[in-house]
Short mmCIF file of C-alpha atoms in Angstrom, two decimals:
data_model
loop_
_atom_site.label_atom_id
_atom_site.label_comp_id
_atom_site.label_asym_id
_atom_site.label_seq_id
_atom_site.Cartn_x
_atom_site.Cartn_y
_atom_site.Cartn_z
CA MET A 88 3.28 5.45 19.73
CA GLY A 89 1.13 2.36 19.48
CA LYS A 90 0.41 0.01 22.30
CA LEU A 91 -0.48 -3.60 22.73
CA LEU A 92 -3.94 -4.36 24.00
CA VAL A 93 -3.37 -8.01 24.91
CA GLU A 94 -0.63 -9.94 26.62
CA GLU A 95 1.54 -12.29 24.67
CA LYS A 96 0.28 -15.91 24.76
CA SER A 97 -3.24 -14.92 25.74
CA ILE A 98 -6.18 -16.55 23.98
CA VAL A 99 -8.09 -14.35 21.59
CA VAL A 100 -11.25 -14.84 19.54
CA PRO A 101 -12.29 -13.28 16.22
CA GLY A 102 -12.90 -9.56 16.64
CA ASP A 103 -10.60 -9.05 19.64
CA PHE A 104 -8.41 -5.94 19.51
CA LEU A 105 -4.74 -6.88 19.65
CA ALA A 106 -2.86 -3.62 19.24
CA GLU A 107 -3.38 0.02 18.55
CA GLY A 108 -1.32 2.31 16.35
CA MET A 109 0.32 2.03 12.97
CA ASP A 110 3.66 0.76 14.25
CA TYR A 111 2.24 -2.70 14.94
CA LEU A 112 1.77 -4.88 11.89
CA PRO A 113 -0.78 -7.67 11.52
CA ALA A 114 0.66 -11.05 10.52
CA GLY A 115 -1.15 -14.40 10.13
CA GLY A 116 -4.52 -14.62 11.86
CA ALA A 117 -4.80 -10.84 12.31
CA PHE A 118 -5.85 -7.89 10.16
CA ARG A 119 -5.86 -4.13 10.36
CA GLU A 120 -8.90 -1.89 10.52
CA SER A 121 -8.13 1.85 10.74
CA ASP A 122 -5.41 2.01 13.44
CA LYS A 123 -6.32 -1.20 15.23
CA VAL A 124 -4.90 -4.68 14.76
CA ILE A 125 -7.68 -7.23 15.17
CA SER A 126 -7.70 -11.00 15.54
CA SER A 127 -9.48 -13.00 12.86
CA GLN A 128 -9.17 -16.41 14.47
CA VAL A 129 -9.38 -18.31 17.70
CA GLY A 130 -5.79 -18.60 18.75
CA VAL A 131 -2.86 -17.62 20.91
CA VAL A 132 -1.18 -14.25 20.45
CA GLU A 133 2.46 -14.16 19.46
CA ILE A 134 4.38 -10.91 19.30
CA ASN A 135 7.57 -10.72 17.34
CA GLY A 136 8.97 -7.21 17.39
CA ARG A 137 6.39 -5.15 15.52
CA LEU A 138 4.54 -8.17 14.16
CA VAL A 139 1.41 -9.32 15.92
CA LYS A 140 0.33 -12.79 14.99
CA VAL A 141 -2.40 -15.20 16.08
CA ILE A 142 -1.40 -18.86 16.12
CA PRO A 143 -4.61 -20.78 15.41
CA LEU A 144 -5.93 -23.34 17.88
CA ALA A 145 -8.22 -24.98 15.35
CA GLY A 146 -8.61 -25.15 11.61
CA ALA A 147 -8.64 -27.29 8.51
CA TYR A 148 -5.51 -28.30 6.63
CA VAL A 149 -4.74 -26.15 3.61
CA PRO A 150 -1.97 -27.54 1.38
CA LYS A 151 1.06 -25.35 0.76
CA LYS A 152 3.86 -25.81 -1.73
CA ASP A 153 6.65 -28.08 -0.45
CA ASP A 154 4.58 -29.65 2.33
CA VAL A 155 5.42 -33.29 2.83
CA VAL A 156 2.11 -35.05 3.29
CA ILE A 157 0.74 -38.55 3.70
CA GLY A 158 -1.95 -39.19 1.11
CA ARG A 159 -4.28 -42.02 0.21
CA VAL A 160 -4.77 -42.92 -3.43
CA THR A 161 -8.45 -42.57 -4.26
CA ASP A 162 -8.50 -43.07 -8.02
CA VAL A 163 -6.26 -44.07 -10.88
CA SER A 164 -6.78 -42.69 -14.35
CA TYR A 165 -4.93 -42.97 -17.69
CA SER A 166 -2.07 -40.67 -16.84
CA ASN A 167 -2.40 -39.71 -13.21
CA TRP A 168 -3.32 -40.73 -9.73
CA PHE A 169 -5.80 -38.89 -7.52
CA VAL A 170 -4.71 -38.67 -3.92
CA ASP A 171 -6.63 -37.59 -0.83
CA VAL A 172 -4.30 -35.40 1.19
CA GLY A 173 -6.81 -34.29 3.80
CA TYR A 174 -8.09 -31.27 1.89
CA ALA A 175 -11.61 -30.98 0.48
CA LEU A 176 -10.35 -31.57 -3.06
CA ASP A 177 -8.13 -34.45 -4.17
CA ALA A 178 -4.55 -33.81 -5.23
CA VAL A 179 -3.31 -34.96 -8.63
CA MET A 180 -0.08 -36.88 -9.13
CA SER A 181 0.84 -37.07 -12.76
CA LEU A 182 2.60 -39.98 -14.39
CA LYS A 183 5.96 -38.26 -14.61
CA ASP A 184 5.89 -37.27 -10.94
CA GLY A 185 4.75 -40.68 -9.74
CA THR A 186 7.92 -42.68 -10.00
CA THR A 187 11.47 -42.61 -11.31
CA GLU A 188 10.99 -46.04 -12.82
CA PHE A 189 10.38 -46.38 -16.53
CA ILE A 190 6.71 -46.80 -17.26
CA GLU A 191 5.86 -48.57 -20.48
CA ARG A 192 3.15 -47.22 -22.76
CA GLY A 193 -0.17 -48.68 -21.71
CA ALA A 194 1.12 -50.01 -18.41
CA GLU A 195 -1.34 -50.61 -15.60
CA LEU A 196 -0.82 -47.61 -13.30
CA SER A 197 -2.42 -49.30 -10.33
CA GLU A 198 0.58 -51.64 -10.22
CA PHE A 199 2.59 -48.70 -8.96
CA TYR A 200 0.00 -47.18 -6.62
CA GLY A 201 -3.40 -48.79 -6.29
CA ILE A 202 -6.57 -47.39 -4.76
CA GLY A 203 -6.23 -47.29 -0.98
CA ASP A 204 -2.42 -47.19 -0.92
CA PHE A 205 -0.82 -44.66 1.35
CA VAL A 206 2.06 -42.60 0.01
CA VAL A 207 4.43 -39.99 1.37
CA ALA A 208 4.51 -37.22 -1.19
CA ARG A 209 5.55 -33.62 -1.56
CA VAL A 210 3.14 -30.89 -2.63
CA SER A 211 4.80 -29.58 -5.78
CA ASN A 212 2.30 -26.90 -6.69
CA VAL A 213 -0.94 -25.36 -5.44
CA THR A 214 -2.86 -23.00 -7.70
CA LYS A 215 -5.05 -20.17 -6.52
CA SER A 216 -8.18 -22.23 -7.12
CA LYS A 217 -6.59 -25.03 -5.07
CA MET A 218 -5.62 -27.47 -7.77
CA ILE A 219 -3.01 -29.50 -5.93
CA ASP A 220 -0.12 -31.28 -7.63
CA ILE A 221 1.96 -33.72 -5.67
CA SER A 222 5.16 -35.50 -6.53
CA MET A 223 6.96 -38.62 -5.36
CA LYS A 224 10.35 -37.42 -6.51
CA GLY A 225 12.59 -36.53 -3.63
CA PRO A 226 14.37 -38.09 -0.67
CA GLY A 227 12.19 -40.15 1.62
CA LEU A 228 9.11 -40.05 -0.60
CA ARG A 229 7.65 -43.48 -1.07
CA LYS A 230 4.72 -45.81 -0.82
CA LEU A 231 3.99 -46.85 2.76
CA ILE A 232 3.86 -50.56 3.47
CA GLY A 233 2.81 -51.92 6.85
CA GLY A 234 2.51 -49.80 9.97
CA LYS A 235 -0.51 -47.75 10.88
CA ILE A 236 -1.84 -44.31 10.09
CA ILE A 237 -3.01 -41.88 12.77
CA GLN A 238 -4.92 -38.72 11.99
CA ILE A 239 -4.40 -35.67 14.17
CA CYS A 240 -5.36 -32.05 13.73
CA ALA A 241 -3.02 -30.55 11.12
CA ILE A 242 -2.29 -27.37 13.07
CA LYS A 243 -0.80 -29.44 15.87
CA VAL A 244 1.80 -31.03 13.63
CA PRO A 245 4.57 -28.55 14.60
CA ARG A 246 4.22 -29.63 18.23
CA VAL A 247 4.45 -33.31 17.30
CA ILE A 248 7.63 -32.63 15.35
CA GLY A 249 9.10 -30.29 17.96
CA LYS A 250 12.10 -28.05 17.54
CA GLN A 251 14.35 -29.62 14.88
CA GLY A 252 12.37 -32.82 15.21
CA SER A 253 13.14 -33.17 18.92
CA MET A 254 9.70 -34.41 19.94
CA VAL A 255 9.25 -37.03 17.25
CA GLY A 256 12.89 -38.04 17.70
CA MET A 257 12.25 -38.70 21.37
CA ILE A 258 9.25 -40.92 20.58
CA LYS A 259 11.28 -42.79 17.96
CA ASP A 260 14.09 -43.43 20.43
CA ALA A 261 11.80 -44.49 23.23
CA THR A 262 9.63 -46.85 21.19
CA GLY A 263 11.95 -47.93 18.41
CA CYS A 264 9.23 -47.18 15.87
CA GLN A 265 9.65 -45.61 12.50
CA ILE A 266 7.50 -42.49 12.35
CA ILE A 267 6.69 -40.21 9.43
CA VAL A 268 4.74 -37.06 10.18
CA GLY A 269 2.84 -35.49 7.29
CA GLN A 270 2.06 -31.77 7.37
CA ASN A 271 -1.58 -32.69 6.80
CA GLY A 272 -1.81 -34.30 10.23
CA ARG A 273 -1.46 -37.90 9.11
CA ILE A 274 1.22 -39.83 10.91
CA TRP A 275 2.60 -43.20 9.91
CA VAL A 276 3.89 -45.38 12.72
CA SER A 277 5.59 -48.69 12.16
CA GLY A 278 7.19 -50.70 14.95
CA LYS A 279 8.59 -54.15 15.55
CA ASN A 280 5.60 -55.13 17.65
CA PRO A 281 2.10 -53.78 18.32
CA GLU A 282 2.99 -52.65 21.85
CA ASP A 283 5.60 -50.23 20.57
CA GLU A 284 3.18 -48.85 18.01
CA LEU A 285 0.53 -48.45 20.68
CA LEU A 286 2.89 -46.54 22.95
CA ALA A 287 3.91 -44.22 20.11
CA THR A 288 0.25 -43.68 19.23
CA GLN A 289 -0.61 -42.85 22.81
CA ALA A 290 2.29 -40.42 23.05
CA ILE A 291 1.11 -38.66 19.88
CA ALA A 292 -2.45 -38.51 21.20
CA LEU A 293 -1.07 -36.94 24.38
CA ILE A 294 0.76 -34.29 22.36
CA GLU A 295 -2.38 -33.51 20.40
CA GLU A 296 -4.45 -33.18 23.55
CA LYS A 297 -1.95 -30.97 25.37
CA ALA A 298 -0.60 -29.22 22.27
CA HIS A 299 -0.69 -25.73 23.71
CA ILE A 300 0.77 -26.19 27.17
CA SER A 301 4.35 -25.18 27.75
CA GLY A 302 6.85 -27.73 28.94
CA LEU A 303 5.21 -30.36 26.76
CA THR A 304 8.49 -32.16 26.10
CA GLU A 305 8.82 -32.94 29.81
CA VAL A 306 5.26 -34.28 30.00
CA VAL A 307 5.79 -36.57 27.03
CA LYS A 308 9.18 -37.72 28.30
CA GLU A 309 7.66 -38.64 31.65
CA PHE A 310 4.79 -40.45 29.93
CA LEU A 311 7.14 -42.47 27.74
CA GLU A 312 9.42 -43.44 30.61
CA LYS A 313 6.56 -44.47 32.86
CA ASN A 314 4.79 -46.56 30.23
CA LYS A 315 7.90 -48.10 28.81
CA GLY A 316 8.69 -49.59 32.18
CA ALA A 317 5.15 -50.95 32.45
CA GLN A 318 5.46 -53.07 29.32
CA MET B 252 -52.49 0.25 29.45
CA ALA B 253 -48.79 -0.15 28.74
CA TYR B 254 -47.32 -3.62 28.65
CA THR B 255 -45.10 -4.52 31.63
CA ARG B 256 -42.80 -7.45 32.27
CA THR B 257 -42.81 -9.26 35.58
CA ASP B 258 -39.66 -11.34 35.32
CA ARG B 259 -37.15 -8.85 33.88
CA ALA B 260 -36.70 -5.28 32.73
CA LEU B 261 -37.99 -4.19 29.33
CA ASN B 262 -34.39 -3.89 28.15
CA GLY B 263 -33.33 -7.13 29.88
CA LEU B 264 -32.36 -10.35 28.16
CA ARG B 265 -33.35 -13.78 29.35
CA PRO B 266 -30.55 -15.71 31.12
CA MET B 267 -27.97 -16.90 28.61
CA GLU B 268 -25.59 -19.80 28.47
CA ALA B 269 -23.10 -20.70 25.75
CA LYS B 270 -20.83 -23.69 25.34
CA VAL B 271 -18.34 -24.43 22.60
CA GLY B 272 -17.16 -27.81 21.35
CA VAL B 273 -20.24 -29.80 22.30
CA ILE B 274 -20.23 -32.13 19.28
CA LYS B 275 -16.94 -33.97 18.94
CA ASN B 276 -17.49 -35.34 15.43
CA ALA B 277 -17.94 -31.90 13.95
CA ARG B 278 -15.10 -29.59 13.00
CA GLY B 279 -16.67 -26.95 15.19
CA SER B 280 -19.79 -26.83 17.34
CA ALA B 281 -21.58 -24.74 19.91
CA MET B 282 -24.67 -24.54 22.06
CA PHE B 283 -26.43 -21.25 22.73
CA LYS B 284 -29.26 -20.98 25.18
CA ILE B 285 -31.33 -17.91 25.88
CA GLY B 286 -34.20 -18.39 28.29
CA LYS B 287 -35.99 -21.57 27.23
CA THR B 288 -34.70 -21.44 23.65
CA ILE B 289 -31.80 -23.84 23.08
CA ALA B 290 -29.88 -23.96 19.80
CA TYR B 291 -27.08 -26.31 18.80
CA ALA B 292 -24.89 -25.68 15.78
CA ALA B 293 -22.36 -27.99 14.15
CA VAL B 294 -19.95 -27.11 11.35
CA TYR B 295 -18.73 -29.67 8.82
CA GLY B 296 -16.32 -29.11 5.99
CA PRO B 297 -14.83 -27.52 3.99
CA ARG B 298 -15.71 -30.33 1.60
CA GLU B 299 -16.10 -30.51 -2.12
CA MET B 300 -19.25 -28.77 -3.30
CA HIS B 301 -21.76 -30.95 -5.13
CA PRO B 302 -23.40 -30.36 -7.55
CA LYS B 303 -20.37 -29.00 -9.33
CA PHE B 304 -22.12 -26.09 -11.01
CA MET B 305 -22.64 -24.57 -7.57
CA GLN B 306 -18.90 -24.42 -6.91
CA ASN B 307 -17.38 -21.00 -6.58
CA VAL B 308 -13.81 -20.95 -7.87
CA GLU B 309 -12.95 -17.83 -5.89
CA ARG B 310 -14.03 -18.83 -2.39
CA GLY B 311 -15.84 -21.43 -0.38
CA THR B 312 -19.58 -21.33 0.05
CA LEU B 313 -21.44 -21.22 3.33
CA ARG B 314 -24.57 -23.33 3.60
CA CYS B 315 -26.83 -23.19 6.64
CA ASN B 316 -29.51 -25.60 7.61
CA TYR B 317 -32.07 -24.72 10.28
CA ASN B 318 -34.25 -27.31 11.93
CA MET B 319 -36.62 -27.46 14.85
CA MET B 320 -36.72 -30.82 16.57
CA ALA B 321 -39.99 -32.68 16.74
CA PHE B 322 -40.31 -32.27 20.50
CA SER B 323 -39.02 -28.70 20.64
CA GLY B 324 -42.32 -26.84 20.78
CA SER B 325 -44.74 -26.57 23.65
CA GLY B 326 -46.68 -29.78 23.27
CA ASN B 327 -47.68 -30.15 19.66
CA ARG B 328 -45.24 -32.16 17.60
CA VAL B 329 -43.24 -29.94 15.28
CA ARG B 330 -42.87 -31.61 11.92
CA PRO B 331 -39.10 -31.59 11.43
CA GLY B 332 -37.23 -31.44 8.15
CA PRO B 333 -37.22 -28.90 5.39
CA ASN B 334 -40.24 -26.73 4.96
CA ARG B 335 -40.85 -23.24 3.69
CA ARG B 336 -40.09 -21.64 7.03
CA SER B 337 -36.88 -23.55 7.79
CA ARG B 338 -35.58 -22.98 4.25
CA GLU B 339 -36.09 -19.27 4.66
CA ILE B 340 -34.45 -19.15 8.08
CA GLY B 341 -31.51 -21.19 6.80
CA LEU B 342 -31.07 -18.67 4.03
CA VAL B 343 -31.24 -15.58 6.25
CA THR B 344 -28.83 -17.20 8.70
CA GLN B 345 -26.42 -17.76 5.85
CA ASN B 346 -26.72 -14.13 4.79
CA ALA B 347 -26.27 -12.98 8.37
CA LEU B 348 -23.02 -14.92 8.81
CA ALA B 349 -21.45 -14.57 5.35
CA PRO B 350 -20.25 -10.95 5.75
CA VAL B 351 -17.83 -11.85 8.56
CA LEU B 352 -16.60 -15.15 7.19
CA ASP B 353 -13.51 -15.40 5.01
CA LEU B 354 -13.53 -18.59 2.94
CA THR B 355 -11.08 -17.47 0.23
CA GLU B 356 -8.69 -20.19 1.32
CA TYR B 357 -11.20 -22.88 0.39
CA PRO B 358 -12.35 -22.38 -3.21
CA LYS B 359 -14.80 -24.88 -4.77
CA THR B 360 -15.82 -26.15 -1.37
CA VAL B 361 -18.79 -25.85 0.91
CA VAL B 362 -18.93 -25.34 4.65
CA ASP B 363 -22.09 -26.79 6.12
CA VAL B 364 -23.64 -25.42 9.28
CA TYR B 365 -26.42 -27.46 10.84
CA ILE B 366 -28.54 -25.66 13.41
CA GLU B 367 -30.88 -27.72 15.54
CA LEU B 368 -33.37 -26.25 17.98
CA LEU B 369 -33.79 -28.52 20.97
CA GLN B 370 -36.34 -26.39 22.72
CA THR B 371 -38.06 -23.27 21.48
CA ASP B 372 -39.54 -20.26 23.18
CA ALA B 373 -39.28 -17.64 20.42
CA GLY B 374 -36.08 -16.06 19.16
CA THR B 375 -34.93 -19.28 17.54
CA ARG B 376 -33.28 -17.82 14.46
CA CYS B 377 -31.37 -15.40 16.70
CA ALA B 378 -30.20 -18.17 19.01
CA GLY B 379 -29.31 -20.20 15.92
CA ILE B 380 -27.16 -17.40 14.52
CA CYS B 381 -25.38 -16.94 17.86
CA ALA B 382 -24.63 -20.68 18.06
CA ALA B 383 -23.57 -20.88 14.42
CA SER B 384 -21.13 -18.00 14.67
CA LEU B 385 -19.55 -19.61 17.73
CA ALA B 386 -19.32 -22.94 15.94
CA LEU B 387 -17.62 -21.36 12.92
CA ALA B 388 -15.08 -19.64 15.16
CA ASP B 389 -14.53 -22.92 17.00
CA ALA B 390 -13.86 -24.64 13.68
CA GLY B 391 -11.00 -22.20 13.13
CA PHE B 392 -12.35 -20.25 10.19
CA LYS B 393 -11.14 -16.73 9.68
CA MET B 394 -13.77 -14.21 10.70
CA LYS B 395 -13.80 -10.44 11.00
CA ASP B 396 -15.87 -10.73 14.14
CA LEU B 397 -18.50 -12.90 15.75
CA VAL B 398 -22.13 -12.31 14.86
CA CYS B 399 -24.70 -11.75 17.60
CA ALA B 400 -28.43 -11.74 17.21
CA VAL B 401 -31.41 -10.93 19.34
CA SER B 402 -35.01 -10.08 18.70
CA CYS B 403 -36.59 -6.80 19.65
CA GLY B 404 -40.02 -5.42 19.04
CA ILE B 405 -43.16 -3.79 20.29
CA VAL B 406 -45.47 -5.57 22.69
CA GLY B 407 -48.71 -3.80 23.52
CA GLY B 408 -47.20 -0.51 22.40
CA THR B 409 -44.03 -0.85 24.51
CA PRO B 410 -40.55 -1.38 22.99
CA VAL B 411 -38.89 -4.51 24.39
CA VAL B 412 -35.91 -6.71 23.62
CA ASP B 413 -35.63 -10.51 23.46
CA LEU B 414 -39.29 -11.48 23.17
CA ASP B 415 -40.41 -14.84 24.50
CA TYR B 416 -43.28 -16.78 23.02
CA SER B 417 -45.96 -15.23 25.21
CA GLU B 418 -44.84 -11.77 24.09
CA GLU B 419 -44.48 -12.74 20.46
CA SER B 420 -48.06 -13.96 20.47
CA TYR B 421 -49.39 -11.12 22.67
CA ASP B 422 -53.00 -10.46 21.73
CA ASP B 423 -52.98 -6.70 21.79
CA HIS B 424 -50.49 -5.77 19.06
CA SER B 425 -47.07 -7.40 18.95
CA VAL B 426 -44.25 -6.82 16.47
CA ASP B 427 -41.18 -9.05 16.43
CA ILE B 428 -37.93 -7.88 14.78
CA PRO B 429 -35.01 -10.30 14.77
CA ILE B 430 -31.71 -8.44 14.37
CA ALA B 431 -28.22 -9.80 13.79
CA MET B 432 -25.28 -7.49 14.14
CA ILE B 433 -21.51 -7.43 13.85
CA PRO B 434 -20.95 -6.04 17.34
CA ARG B 435 -17.59 -4.37 16.74
CA THR B 436 -18.76 -2.26 13.82
CA GLY B 437 -22.48 -2.12 14.52
CA GLU B 438 -23.30 -3.33 11.01
CA ILE B 439 -26.66 -5.10 10.77
CA THR B 440 -26.56 -8.38 8.86
CA LEU B 441 -30.13 -9.48 9.48
CA MET B 442 -33.29 -7.54 10.13
CA GLN B 443 -36.72 -8.94 9.51
CA LEU B 444 -40.00 -7.35 10.35
CA ASP B 445 -43.63 -7.83 9.70
CA GLY B 446 -46.30 -5.93 11.54
CA VAL B 447 -47.20 -2.32 11.96
CA LEU B 448 -45.22 0.14 14.03
CA THR B 449 -44.17 3.76 13.92
CA ARG B 450 -40.75 4.99 12.98
CA GLU B 451 -40.08 6.12 16.57
CA GLN B 452 -41.04 2.71 17.94
CA LEU B 453 -38.72 1.01 15.48
CA GLU B 454 -35.82 3.24 16.47
CA LYS B 455 -36.38 2.58 20.16
CA ALA B 456 -36.60 -1.17 19.61
CA VAL B 457 -33.43 -1.30 17.50
CA LEU B 458 -31.49 0.67 20.11
CA LEU B 459 -32.60 -1.82 22.76
CA ALA B 460 -31.42 -4.67 20.55
CA ARG B 461 -28.05 -2.98 20.03
CA ASP B 462 -27.44 -2.84 23.77
CA GLY B 463 -28.58 -6.43 24.18
CA ILE B 464 -26.21 -7.56 21.47
CA GLN B 465 -23.21 -6.24 23.42
CA LYS B 466 -24.24 -8.45 26.35
CA ILE B 467 -24.55 -11.48 24.07
CA TYR B 468 -21.12 -10.70 22.59
CA GLU B 469 -19.54 -10.92 26.03
CA VAL B 470 -21.20 -14.28 26.69
CA GLN B 471 -20.01 -15.62 23.34
CA LYS B 472 -16.43 -14.46 23.82
CA ALA B 473 -16.28 -15.92 27.31
CA ALA B 474 -17.59 -19.27 26.03
CA LEU B 475 -15.02 -19.47 23.24
CA LYS B 476 -12.15 -18.61 25.54
CA ALA B 477 -13.39 -21.05 28.16
CA LYS B 478 -13.08 -23.98 25.76
CA PHE B 479 -9.46 -23.33 24.99
CA ALA B 480 -8.33 -21.93 28.34
CA ASP B 481 -9.79 -24.58 30.65
CA GLY B 482 -6.64 -24.33 32.77
CA LYS B 483 -4.67 -25.85 29.93
CA ILE B 484 -2.69 -22.85 28.78
CA SER B 485 0.07 -21.59 30.92
CA LEU B 486 1.42 -18.19 30.18
CA GLU B 487 5.06 -18.89 30.95
CA GLY B 488 7.52 -19.06 28.10
CA GLU B 489 8.56 -22.21 26.30
#
């Protein structure tokens, strides 16, 4: 019979022993060596039945298929756009994935998306050597006009979204801003006036800072109520 | 006459201090101090590897840069920047850290580690490796374990661990052996030696280093946990 060597929700560092025995299985952020399950990342332990997992507390964004991301167009070529999605290598958006509009032969592609434009796109494919394809075809995918972009750490995105979008929904309701959260940690905020945008930005910064405390929803709610009154 | 230490035991390390997250602009960073030697390490990347022919399509590449600051010595200005010695130490640091680091998620990219020595009193490459491994963990890279390093050697015929400058430059026979180890498995990822010593002396010195490395490991782990704990995490459920 195996046994756990750490408590759930404790902080572990690479090399820490998590569990002993073959009946515990390593999931993300952990690996097995002989009969031990060992952490490979700085993170918080999560135990789900027999699965032992380490939820990272830091790390770079790695694109996955079907992620909705906010990207910045960095280059336009004959038949595709190159888009920075926050990974080391640029993603490619081909002509046919760029728009549903009809594009005439020899049309100027930068009329659709020019260098520096921000777009909401979906990662349609990622190869093993990290060639990233993105697409603009799908509900809600579009070029972003107006508003502002905030960059947060990508691994904290789930906390910003909250369960079934509860956290971001709360900020939207309180500030009246439109908010789009990309899986790559870029967040687009657009409000009727700068004060609303500022409040939403501050709330998001608060979530990022306190991402791993429990009862975060209450903290953010309190923050929003207090500062909304102040305006 | 056998060499004796006045300030600590022959198997004792100098006082250590480690801090993680000291450079906000970097993806990960750490400070490691042992005695009067102070090393800072900052991790940047993964970013696209240039020149392109150096890209590895299977995994990311680790690149380490070691540098002693101009004022870091004991009076004489150290000429900073790349030179034969710093190039070599950068390379051995890279080789010491690569076995634990998993960069398969980041093909064609490079992860840069910059190690700066603020103050030096021997054992700089070891302090640099300790700081760099903390910084890589802080940056969130997947690692099999941390890497710890310490020097050991023979001073005046006596095996010692963690030599300071006066011991390294001891007139009557001194041998300095920097060792980096993966503490969990005991695998050695760096061992350099020049000088003359017997097989028995070498064995004794390496065993001293192995014990010292376990102490360093504890300091490193505590420092990493301290950054993230910091009273911020509560253990109650959601």
